[in-house]
Amino acid sequence: MRFADNGKVSLDHIYTEPDPRAYFGTLREFDYCIPQLAKPYFAELIREYRAVQRIHVPHIVDIGCSYGVNAALLKFDLTMDELYERYCDPAAGSHSLSRLLARDRELARSRNDLRHTRFVGLDKSRPALSYALLAGFLDATVHADLEEREPSQYHRAQLARADLVISTGCVGYVTERTVSRVANAHGTRRPWMAHFVLRMFPFAPVADSLARLGYETVQLDQAFRQRRFVSREEQSLVMDTLSRVGVNPSGLEADGWLYAQLYVSRPRVTKERVVVDLAIRTDRG
């Protein structure tokens, strides 16, 4: 196995296939679950945004969206278990790409619970974006590396429509450069943001860059499982990284799982009770 400098095993190959079967087949082995745990928090934030901003059809940008997993969970009220069954079923293994897409487009037509919400996916993987768009999971895509360069005029126009920005694991691989460029896309109007970030990646540089743009960031006092470690070697390497950044793994990563924390950032002019409501309402199930 190849490990990144931060200690995590490299799973880059599962993000570049023409369909999500390798993605779900691999991550199922390690009980990857952070999109499912994030779902109620994102859903509540969407409701809060609609109520506060009086926006009927919010545009949501998902940074590091891969195959549109967050959008699929939210738009079609699916679970990760349903997606695992959908793409890991032996019968799905024999399907052609066109048959998989036809099956997913039928799902998109029949179970669009958040039809008054538009999802824009931002990712470096063209195959993943293409599949998510053709399947109907995403409504638009931005194929760009905002770590390396500013968005093109076309991509900036897509990002400028963002009302909310979400992510479930890309921060750490993308930095404040990407997040700030998304936040700045419109120029004056700032989207709300909710990022689930692995504890091994300090969020302070992102929060500081957002603060300079007029944001206030709050961290929820809760840790969320992301996935089990691939191996003891990965766990040991990640524990070393946690030690370097001053994070205590006792009772969390020390027990065999990667953990994330949720950071919610809003422009200071909208001091609503969003974070409090998120914590209360999602705890009710």
PDB file of C-alpha atoms in Angstrom:
ATOM      1  CA  MET A   1       0.000   0.000   0.000  1.00  0.00           C
ATOM      2  CA  ARG A   2       1.109   3.557  -0.673  1.00  0.00           C
ATOM      3  CA  PHE A   3       0.768   6.082   2.132  1.00  0.00           C
ATOM      4  CA  ALA A   4       0.521   9.839   1.916  1.00  0.00           C
ATOM      5  CA  ASP A   5       2.760  12.091   4.002  1.00  0.00           C
ATOM      6  CA  ASN A   6      -0.085  12.528   6.496  1.00  0.00           C
ATOM      7  CA  GLY A   7      -0.184   8.772   7.111  1.00  0.00           C
ATOM      8  CA  LYS A   8      -3.409   7.910   5.296  1.00  0.00           C
ATOM      9  CA  VAL A   9      -3.351   5.162   2.724  1.00  0.00           C
ATOM     10  CA  SER A  10      -3.736   6.415  -0.843  1.00  0.00           C
ATOM     11  CA  LEU A  11      -7.056   5.436  -2.417  1.00  0.00           C
ATOM     12  CA  ASP A  12      -6.737   7.743  -5.418  1.00  0.00           C
ATOM     13  CA  HIS A  13      -7.535   4.963  -7.872  1.00  0.00           C
ATOM     14  CA  ILE A  14     -11.161   4.624  -6.726  1.00  0.00           C
ATOM     15  CA  TYR A  15     -11.966   8.215  -7.724  1.00  0.00           C
ATOM     16  CA  THR A  16     -10.959   7.939 -11.378  1.00  0.00           C
ATOM     17  CA  GLU A  17     -13.070   5.043 -12.621  1.00  0.00           C
ATOM     18  CA  PRO A  18     -15.910   5.731 -15.104  1.00  0.00           C
ATOM     19  CA  ASP A  19     -18.506   4.600 -12.521  1.00  0.00           C
ATOM     20  CA  PRO A  20     -18.730   4.319  -8.707  1.00  0.00           C
ATOM     21  CA  ARG A  21     -18.471   0.535  -8.335  1.00  0.00           C
ATOM     22  CA  ALA A  22     -14.795   0.517  -7.294  1.00  0.00           C
ATOM     23  CA  TYR A  23     -15.418   3.485  -4.996  1.00  0.00           C
ATOM     24  CA  PHE A  24     -18.215   1.817  -3.056  1.00  0.00           C
ATOM     25  CA  GLY A  25     -16.673  -1.639  -3.262  1.00  0.00           C
ATOM     26  CA  THR A  26     -13.457  -0.430  -1.650  1.00  0.00           C
ATOM     27  CA  LEU A  27     -14.894   1.915   0.965  1.00  0.00           C
ATOM     28  CA  ARG A  28     -17.492  -0.612   2.087  1.00  0.00           C
ATOM     29  CA  GLU A  29     -14.658  -2.795   3.380  1.00  0.00           C
ATOM     30  CA  PHE A  30     -13.701  -0.040   5.807  1.00  0.00           C
ATOM     31  CA  ASP A  31     -17.221   0.999   6.888  1.00  0.00           C
ATOM     32  CA  TYR A  32     -16.899   4.467   5.344  1.00  0.00           C
ATOM     33  CA  CYS A  33     -19.858   6.356   6.799  1.00  0.00           C
ATOM     34  CA  ILE A  34     -19.164  10.087   7.116  1.00  0.00           C
ATOM     35  CA  PRO A  35     -21.627  11.140   4.363  1.00  0.00           C
ATOM     36  CA  GLN A  36     -24.404   9.348   6.221  1.00  0.00           C
ATOM     37  CA  LEU A  37     -23.507  11.011   9.530  1.00  0.00           C
ATOM     38  CA  ALA A  38     -23.242  14.393   7.821  1.00  0.00           C
ATOM     39  CA  LYS A  39     -26.603  14.085   6.067  1.00  0.00           C
ATOM     40  CA  PRO A  40     -28.899  15.318   8.893  1.00  0.00           C
ATOM     41  CA  TYR A  41     -26.615  18.281   9.594  1.00  0.00           C
ATOM     42  CA  PHE A  42     -26.566  19.325   5.953  1.00  0.00           C
ATOM     43  CA  ALA A  43     -30.340  18.845   5.674  1.00  0.00           C
ATOM     44  CA  GLU A  44     -30.929  21.021   8.725  1.00  0.00           C
ATOM     45  CA  LEU A  45     -28.583  23.701   7.428  1.00  0.00           C
ATOM     46  CA  ILE A  46     -30.493  23.758   4.137  1.00  0.00           C
ATOM     47  CA  ARG A  47     -33.761  24.229   6.033  1.00  0.00           C
ATOM     48  CA  GLU A  48     -32.255  26.981   8.170  1.00  0.00           C
ATOM     49  CA  TYR A  49     -30.821  28.764   5.148  1.00  0.00           C
ATOM     50  CA  ARG A  50     -34.165  28.713   3.364  1.00  0.00           C
ATOM     51  CA  ALA A  51     -35.912  30.126   6.431  1.00  0.00           C
ATOM     52  CA  VAL A  52     -33.358  32.839   7.172  1.00  0.00           C
ATOM     53  CA  GLN A  53     -32.497  33.922   3.631  1.00  0.00           C
ATOM     54  CA  ARG A  54     -35.919  33.230   2.100  1.00  0.00           C
ATOM     55  CA  ILE A  55     -34.282  31.383  -0.801  1.00  0.00           C
ATOM     56  CA  HIS A  56     -36.626  28.852  -2.402  1.00  0.00           C
ATOM     57  CA  VAL A  57     -34.059  26.957  -4.496  1.00  0.00           C
ATOM     58  CA  PRO A  58     -30.641  27.086  -2.785  1.00  0.00           C
ATOM     59  CA  HIS A  59     -27.538  26.175  -4.757  1.00  0.00           C
ATOM     60  CA  ILE A  60     -25.151  23.890  -2.880  1.00  0.00           C
ATOM     61  CA  VAL A  61     -21.505  23.452  -3.865  1.00  0.00           C
ATOM     62  CA  ASP A  62     -19.969  20.172  -2.700  1.00  0.00           C
ATOM     63  CA  ILE A  63     -16.163  20.448  -2.631  1.00  0.00           C
ATOM     64  CA  GLY A  64     -14.521  17.114  -3.387  1.00  0.00           C
ATOM     65  CA  CYS A  65     -17.857  15.629  -4.387  1.00  0.00           C
ATOM     66  CA  SER A  66     -16.449  12.563  -6.219  1.00  0.00           C
ATOM     67  CA  TYR A  67     -19.448  10.640  -7.619  1.00  0.00           C
ATOM     68  CA  GLY A  68     -22.035  12.970  -6.066  1.00  0.00           C
ATOM     69  CA  VAL A  69     -22.547  10.919  -2.899  1.00  0.00           C
ATOM     70  CA  ASN A  70     -23.715  13.770  -0.656  1.00  0.00           C
ATOM     71  CA  ALA A  71     -26.112  14.963  -3.329  1.00  0.00           C
ATOM     72  CA  ALA A  72     -27.527  11.454  -3.805  1.00  0.00           C
ATOM     73  CA  LEU A  73     -28.122  11.011  -0.073  1.00  0.00           C
ATOM     74  CA  LEU A  74     -29.839  14.367   0.278  1.00  0.00           C
ATOM     75  CA  LYS A  75     -31.770  14.611  -3.000  1.00  0.00           C
ATOM     76  CA  PHE A  76     -33.099  11.054  -2.996  1.00  0.00           C
ATOM     77  CA  ASP A  77     -33.202  10.425   0.776  1.00  0.00           C
ATOM     78  CA  LEU A  78     -30.887   7.441   0.359  1.00  0.00           C
ATOM     79  CA  THR A  79     -28.582   5.863   2.920  1.00  0.00           C
ATOM     80  CA  MET A  80     -24.987   4.745   2.518  1.00  0.00           C
ATOM     81  CA  ASP A  81     -26.140   1.161   3.072  1.00  0.00           C
ATOM     82  CA  GLU A  82     -28.513   1.513   0.108  1.00  0.00           C
ATOM     83  CA  LEU A  83     -25.727   2.885  -2.071  1.00  0.00           C
ATOM     84  CA  TYR A  84     -23.385   0.076  -1.026  1.00  0.00           C
ATOM     85  CA  GLU A  85     -26.026  -2.486  -1.928  1.00  0.00           C
ATOM     86  CA  ARG A  86     -26.752  -0.680  -5.180  1.00  0.00           C
ATOM     87  CA  TYR A  87     -23.189  -0.715  -6.501  1.00  0.00           C
ATOM     88  CA  CYS A  88     -21.731  -3.769  -4.720  1.00  0.00           C
ATOM     89  CA  ASP A  89     -24.508  -6.195  -5.624  1.00  0.00           C
ATOM     90  CA  PRO A  90     -22.973  -8.956  -7.782  1.00  0.00           C
ATOM     91  CA  ALA A  91     -25.615  -8.248 -10.433  1.00  0.00           C
ATOM     92  CA  ALA A  92     -24.380  -4.644 -10.716  1.00  0.00           C
ATOM     93  CA  GLY A  93     -20.899  -5.946 -11.487  1.00  0.00           C
ATOM     94  CA  SER A  94     -22.067  -7.241 -14.841  1.00  0.00           C
ATOM     95  CA  HIS A  95     -23.897  -4.075 -15.871  1.00  0.00           C
ATOM     96  CA  SER A  96     -22.525  -1.927 -18.668  1.00  0.00           C
ATOM     97  CA  LEU A  97     -21.868   1.736 -17.951  1.00  0.00           C
ATOM     98  CA  SER A  98     -24.946   2.734 -19.960  1.00  0.00           C
ATOM     99  CA  ARG A  99     -27.123   0.345 -17.975  1.00  0.00           C
ATOM    100  CA  LEU A 100     -25.824   1.682 -14.655  1.00  0.00           C
ATOM    101  CA  LEU A 101     -26.512   5.236 -15.779  1.00  0.00           C
ATOM    102  CA  ALA A 102     -30.013   4.356 -16.980  1.00  0.00           C
ATOM    103  CA  ARG A 103     -30.777   2.759 -13.621  1.00  0.00           C
ATOM    104  CA  ASP A 104     -29.531   5.803 -11.737  1.00  0.00           C
ATOM    105  CA  ARG A 105     -31.398   8.253 -13.966  1.00  0.00           C
ATOM    106  CA  GLU A 106     -34.584   6.345 -13.171  1.00  0.00           C
ATOM    107  CA  LEU A 107     -33.770   6.725  -9.474  1.00  0.00           C
ATOM    108  CA  ALA A 108     -33.251  10.449  -9.964  1.00  0.00           C
ATOM    109  CA  ARG A 109     -36.659  10.773 -11.612  1.00  0.00           C
ATOM    110  CA  SER A 110     -38.500   8.746  -8.986  1.00  0.00           C
ATOM    111  CA  ARG A 111     -36.984   9.871  -5.673  1.00  0.00           C
ATOM    112  CA  ASN A 112     -36.086  13.535  -5.900  1.00  0.00           C
ATOM    113  CA  ASP A 113     -37.048  14.624  -2.387  1.00  0.00           C
ATOM    114  CA  LEU A 114     -34.995  17.831  -2.611  1.00  0.00           C
ATOM    115  CA  ARG A 115     -36.114  18.812  -6.090  1.00  0.00           C
ATOM    116  CA  HIS A 116     -36.016  22.475  -5.037  1.00  0.00           C
ATOM    117  CA  THR A 117     -32.275  22.275  -4.393  1.00  0.00           C
ATOM    118  CA  ARG A 118     -29.471  22.375  -6.954  1.00  0.00           C
ATOM    119  CA  PHE A 119     -26.154  20.629  -6.351  1.00  0.00           C
ATOM    120  CA  VAL A 120     -22.923  21.728  -8.004  1.00  0.00           C
ATOM    121  CA  GLY A 121     -19.991  19.341  -7.670  1.00  0.00           C
ATOM    122  CA  LEU A 122     -16.400  20.574  -7.526  1.00  0.00           C
ATOM    123  CA  ASP A 123     -13.713  17.949  -8.032  1.00  0.00           C
ATOM    124  CA  LYS A 124     -10.476  17.164  -9.884  1.00  0.00           C
ATOM    125  CA  SER A 125     -11.785  13.827 -11.167  1.00  0.00           C
ATOM    126  CA  ARG A 126     -13.456  14.279 -14.524  1.00  0.00           C
ATOM    127  CA  PRO A 127     -14.788  10.666 -14.650  1.00  0.00           C
ATOM    128  CA  ALA A 128     -16.463  10.988 -11.248  1.00  0.00           C
ATOM    129  CA  LEU A 129     -18.032  14.336 -12.125  1.00  0.00           C
ATOM    130  CA  SER A 130     -19.201  13.052 -15.491  1.00  0.00           C
ATOM    131  CA  TYR A 131     -20.926  10.051 -13.960  1.00  0.00           C
ATOM    132  CA  ALA A 132     -22.624  12.084 -11.218  1.00  0.00           C
ATOM    133  CA  LEU A 133     -23.913  14.609 -13.746  1.00  0.00           C
ATOM    134  CA  LEU A 134     -25.161  12.031 -16.265  1.00  0.00           C
ATOM    135  CA  ALA A 135     -26.810  10.016 -13.483  1.00  0.00           C
ATOM    136  CA  GLY A 136     -28.722  13.063 -12.275  1.00  0.00           C
ATOM    137  CA  PHE A 137     -27.050  13.241  -8.879  1.00  0.00           C
ATOM    138  CA  LEU A 138     -25.460  16.603  -9.660  1.00  0.00           C
ATOM    139  CA  ASP A 139     -27.072  19.492 -11.520  1.00  0.00           C
ATOM    140  CA  ALA A 140     -23.796  21.085 -12.612  1.00  0.00           C
ATOM    141  CA  THR A 141     -20.074  20.420 -12.245  1.00  0.00           C
ATOM    142  CA  VAL A 142     -16.838  22.341 -11.859  1.00  0.00           C
ATOM    143  CA  HIS A 143     -13.837  20.322 -13.004  1.00  0.00           C
ATOM    144  CA  ALA A 144     -10.982  22.358 -11.577  1.00  0.00           C
ATOM    145  CA  ASP A 145      -8.002  22.349  -9.217  1.00  0.00           C
ATOM    146  CA  LEU A 146      -8.471  25.534  -7.215  1.00  0.00           C
ATOM    147  CA  GLU A 147      -5.345  24.805  -5.213  1.00  0.00           C
ATOM    148  CA  GLU A 148      -3.302  25.553  -8.308  1.00  0.00           C
ATOM    149  CA  ARG A 149      -5.211  28.319 -10.042  1.00  0.00           C
ATOM    150  CA  GLU A 150      -8.143  30.696  -9.906  1.00  0.00           C
ATOM    151  CA  PRO A 151     -11.415  29.424 -11.381  1.00  0.00           C
ATOM    152  CA  SER A 152     -12.067  30.150 -15.024  1.00  0.00           C
ATOM    153  CA  GLN A 153     -14.754  32.658 -15.917  1.00  0.00           C
ATOM    154  CA  TYR A 154     -17.197  29.809 -16.591  1.00  0.00           C
ATOM    155  CA  HIS A 155     -16.395  28.014 -13.351  1.00  0.00           C
ATOM    156  CA  ARG A 156     -16.544  31.240 -11.377  1.00  0.00           C
ATOM    157  CA  ALA A 157     -20.067  31.807 -12.669  1.00  0.00           C
ATOM    158  CA  GLN A 158     -21.083  28.342 -11.440  1.00  0.00           C
ATOM    159  CA  LEU A 159     -19.501  28.865  -8.022  1.00  0.00           C
ATOM    160  CA  ALA A 160     -20.870  32.394  -7.678  1.00  0.00           C
ATOM    161  CA  ARG A 161     -24.398  30.990  -7.380  1.00  0.00           C
ATOM    162  CA  ALA A 162     -23.515  29.062  -4.221  1.00  0.00           C
ATOM    163  CA  ASP A 163     -25.769  29.587  -1.231  1.00  0.00           C
ATOM    164  CA  LEU A 164     -24.154  26.815   0.798  1.00  0.00           C
ATOM    165  CA  VAL A 165     -20.806  25.046   0.523  1.00  0.00           C
ATOM    166  CA  ILE A 166     -20.319  21.583   2.011  1.00  0.00           C
ATOM    167  CA  SER A 167     -17.614  18.933   2.212  1.00  0.00           C
ATOM    168  CA  THR A 168     -17.058  15.574   3.896  1.00  0.00           C
ATOM    169  CA  GLY A 169     -13.359  14.881   3.931  1.00  0.00           C
ATOM    170  CA  CYS A 170     -11.616  16.954   1.279  1.00  0.00           C
ATOM    171  CA  VAL A 171     -10.256  19.652   3.620  1.00  0.00           C
ATOM    172  CA  GLY A 172      -6.685  18.661   4.302  1.00  0.00           C
ATOM    173  CA  TYR A 173      -6.245  17.674   0.677  1.00  0.00           C
ATOM    174  CA  VAL A 174      -7.562  21.062  -0.330  1.00  0.00           C
ATOM    175  CA  THR A 175      -6.586  24.058   1.768  1.00  0.00           C
ATOM    176  CA  GLU A 176      -7.731  27.587   2.485  1.00  0.00           C
ATOM    177  CA  ARG A 177      -6.820  28.454  -1.119  1.00  0.00           C
ATOM    178  CA  THR A 178      -9.670  26.384  -2.532  1.00  0.00           C
ATOM    179  CA  VAL A 179     -12.173  27.319   0.176  1.00  0.00           C
ATOM    180  CA  SER A 180     -11.412  31.037  -0.124  1.00  0.00           C
ATOM    181  CA  ARG A 181     -11.659  30.964  -3.905  1.00  0.00           C
ATOM    182  CA  VAL A 182     -15.107  29.384  -3.640  1.00  0.00           C
ATOM    183  CA  ALA A 183     -16.146  31.927  -1.008  1.00  0.00           C
ATOM    184  CA  ASN A 184     -14.902  34.780  -3.201  1.00  0.00           C
ATOM    185  CA  ALA A 185     -16.505  33.580  -6.427  1.00  0.00           C
ATOM    186  CA  HIS A 186     -19.455  35.975  -6.246  1.00  0.00           C
ATOM    187  CA  GLY A 187     -17.438  38.920  -5.032  1.00  0.00           C
ATOM    188  CA  THR A 188     -19.814  40.323  -2.411  1.00  0.00           C
ATOM    189  CA  ARG A 189     -22.348  37.668  -1.390  1.00  0.00           C
ATOM    190  CA  ARG A 190     -20.888  34.955   0.861  1.00  0.00           C
ATOM    191  CA  PRO A 191     -22.283  31.426   1.051  1.00  0.00           C
ATOM    192  CA  TRP A 192     -22.737  29.562   4.322  1.00  0.00           C
ATOM    193  CA  MET A 193     -20.355  26.657   4.798  1.00  0.00           C
ATOM    194  CA  ALA A 194     -20.282  23.319   6.619  1.00  0.00           C
ATOM    195  CA  HIS A 195     -17.134  21.198   6.480  1.00  0.00           C
ATOM    196  CA  PHE A 196     -16.535  17.794   8.066  1.00  0.00           C
ATOM    197  CA  VAL A 197     -12.760  17.711   8.579  1.00  0.00           C
ATOM    198  CA  LEU A 198     -10.575  14.856   9.791  1.00  0.00           C
ATOM    199  CA  ARG A 199      -9.083  15.679  13.195  1.00  0.00           C
ATOM    200  CA  MET A 200      -5.588  15.162  11.801  1.00  0.00           C
ATOM    201  CA  PHE A 201      -6.008  18.275   9.642  1.00  0.00           C
ATOM    202  CA  PRO A 202      -6.031  21.605  11.531  1.00  0.00           C
ATOM    203  CA  PHE A 203      -8.907  23.788  10.358  1.00  0.00           C
ATOM    204  CA  ALA A 204      -7.406  27.013  11.749  1.00  0.00           C
ATOM    205  CA  PRO A 205      -5.817  28.144   8.440  1.00  0.00           C
ATOM    206  CA  VAL A 206      -9.188  27.791   6.699  1.00  0.00           C
ATOM    207  CA  ALA A 207     -11.071  29.503   9.535  1.00  0.00           C
ATOM    208  CA  ASP A 208      -8.545  32.358   9.558  1.00  0.00           C
ATOM    209  CA  SER A 209      -8.825  32.893   5.821  1.00  0.00           C
ATOM    210  CA  LEU A 210     -12.614  32.889   6.081  1.00  0.00           C
ATOM    211  CA  ALA A 211     -12.474  35.332   9.007  1.00  0.00           C
ATOM    212  CA  ARG A 212     -10.628  37.783   6.765  1.00  0.00           C
ATOM    213  CA  LEU A 213     -13.597  37.523   4.402  1.00  0.00           C
ATOM    214  CA  GLY A 214     -16.034  38.330   7.206  1.00  0.00           C
ATOM    215  CA  TYR A 215     -16.957  34.837   8.377  1.00  0.00           C
ATOM    216  CA  GLU A 216     -17.532  33.500  11.857  1.00  0.00           C
ATOM    217  CA  THR A 217     -16.719  29.797  12.345  1.00  0.00           C
ATOM    218  CA  VAL A 218     -18.086  27.508  15.061  1.00  0.00           C
ATOM    219  CA  GLN A 219     -16.921  23.961  15.755  1.00  0.00           C
ATOM    220  CA  LEU A 220     -19.466  21.450  17.018  1.00  0.00           C
ATOM    221  CA  ASP A 221     -18.317  19.683  20.167  1.00  0.00           C
ATOM    222  CA  GLN A 222     -18.691  16.209  18.701  1.00  0.00           C
ATOM    223  CA  ALA A 223     -16.542  13.757  16.749  1.00  0.00           C
ATOM    224  CA  PHE A 224     -17.871  11.778  13.782  1.00  0.00           C
ATOM    225  CA  ARG A 225     -16.567   8.466  12.516  1.00  0.00           C
ATOM    226  CA  GLN A 226     -15.251   8.564   8.951  1.00  0.00           C
ATOM    227  CA  ARG A 227     -14.006   5.006   8.341  1.00  0.00           C
ATOM    228  CA  ARG A 228     -11.989   2.259   9.938  1.00  0.00           C
ATOM    229  CA  PHE A 229      -8.254   2.246   9.407  1.00  0.00           C
ATOM    230  CA  VAL A 230      -7.128   0.130   6.475  1.00  0.00           C
ATOM    231  CA  SER A 231      -4.330  -1.412   8.539  1.00  0.00           C
ATOM    232  CA  ARG A 232      -2.409  -1.087  11.785  1.00  0.00           C
ATOM    233  CA  GLU A 233       0.320   0.635   9.816  1.00  0.00           C
ATOM    234  CA  GLU A 234      -2.091   3.329   8.647  1.00  0.00           C
ATOM    235  CA  GLN A 235      -3.368   3.751  12.202  1.00  0.00           C
ATOM    236  CA  SER A 236       0.178   4.120  13.541  1.00  0.00           C
ATOM    237  CA  LEU A 237       1.120   6.676  10.900  1.00  0.00           C
ATOM    238  CA  VAL A 238      -2.037   8.715  11.478  1.00  0.00           C
ATOM    239  CA  MET A 239      -1.458   8.600  15.240  1.00  0.00           C
ATOM    240  CA  ASP A 240       1.976  10.103  14.597  1.00  0.00           C
ATOM    241  CA  THR A 241       0.349  12.886  12.593  1.00  0.00           C
ATOM    242  CA  LEU A 242      -2.173  13.527  15.370  1.00  0.00           C
ATOM    243  CA  SER A 243       0.657  13.758  17.870  1.00  0.00           C
ATOM    244  CA  ARG A 244       2.475  16.303  15.704  1.00  0.00           C
ATOM    245  CA  VAL A 245      -0.591  18.549  15.517  1.00  0.00           C
ATOM    246  CA  GLY A 246      -1.383  18.183  19.224  1.00  0.00           C
ATOM    247  CA  VAL A 247      -4.578  16.100  18.988  1.00  0.00           C
ATOM    248  CA  ASN A 248      -5.273  13.420  21.613  1.00  0.00           C
ATOM    249  CA  PRO A 249      -6.471  10.186  19.941  1.00  0.00           C
ATOM    250  CA  SER A 250      -7.595   8.457  23.152  1.00  0.00           C
ATOM    251  CA  GLY A 251     -11.040   6.908  22.798  1.00  0.00           C
ATOM    252  CA  LEU A 252     -11.218   7.877  19.128  1.00  0.00           C
ATOM    253  CA  GLU A 253      -8.488   7.136  16.571  1.00  0.00           C
ATOM    254  CA  ALA A 254      -6.763   4.945  19.164  1.00  0.00           C
ATOM    255  CA  ASP A 255      -9.768   2.621  18.924  1.00  0.00           C
ATOM    256  CA  GLY A 256      -9.373   2.014  15.202  1.00  0.00           C
ATOM    257  CA  TRP A 257     -11.361   4.702  13.384  1.00  0.00           C
ATOM    258  CA  LEU A 258     -10.608   7.958  11.620  1.00  0.00           C
ATOM    259  CA  TYR A 259     -12.696  10.766  13.094  1.00  0.00           C
ATOM    260  CA  ALA A 260     -13.867  14.129  11.771  1.00  0.00           C
ATOM    261  CA  GLN A 261     -15.274  17.290  13.286  1.00  0.00           C
ATOM    262  CA  LEU A 262     -17.863  19.679  11.892  1.00  0.00           C
ATOM    263  CA  TYR A 263     -17.104  23.352  11.317  1.00  0.00           C
ATOM    264  CA  VAL A 264     -19.922  25.712  10.340  1.00  0.00           C
ATOM    265  CA  SER A 265     -18.941  29.108   8.909  1.00  0.00           C
ATOM    266  CA  ARG A 266     -21.356  31.958   8.258  1.00  0.00           C
ATOM    267  CA  PRO A 267     -20.959  35.629   7.361  1.00  0.00           C
ATOM    268  CA  ARG A 268     -21.026  37.620  10.588  1.00  0.00           C
ATOM    269  CA  VAL A 269     -24.021  39.634   9.425  1.00  0.00           C
ATOM    270  CA  THR A 270     -26.246  36.532   9.688  1.00  0.00           C
ATOM    271  CA  LYS A 271     -25.920  35.715  13.375  1.00  0.00           C
ATOM    272  CA  GLU A 272     -28.708  33.180  13.542  1.00  0.00           C
ATOM    273  CA  ARG A 273     -29.033  30.174  15.819  1.00  0.00           C
ATOM    274  CA  VAL A 274     -27.947  27.807  13.079  1.00  0.00           C
ATOM    275  CA  VAL A 275     -25.296  25.864  14.981  1.00  0.00           C
ATOM    276  CA  VAL A 276     -27.460  25.521  18.090  1.00  0.00           C
ATOM    277  CA  ASP A 277     -30.390  24.319  16.001  1.00  0.00           C
ATOM    278  CA  LEU A 278     -28.169  21.866  14.160  1.00  0.00           C
ATOM    279  CA  ALA A 279     -27.001  20.304  17.405  1.00  0.00           C
ATOM    280  CA  ILE A 280     -30.484  20.118  18.929  1.00  0.00           C
ATOM    281  CA  ARG A 281     -32.557  18.973  15.968  1.00  0.00           C
ATOM    282  CA  THR A 282     -30.202  16.367  14.602  1.00  0.00           C
ATOM    283  CA  ASP A 283     -29.851  14.816  18.050  1.00  0.00           C
ATOM    284  CA  ARG A 284     -33.591  14.193  17.929  1.00  0.00           C
ATOM    285  CA  GLY A 285     -33.016  11.949  14.913  1.00  0.00           C
TER     286      GLY A 285
END
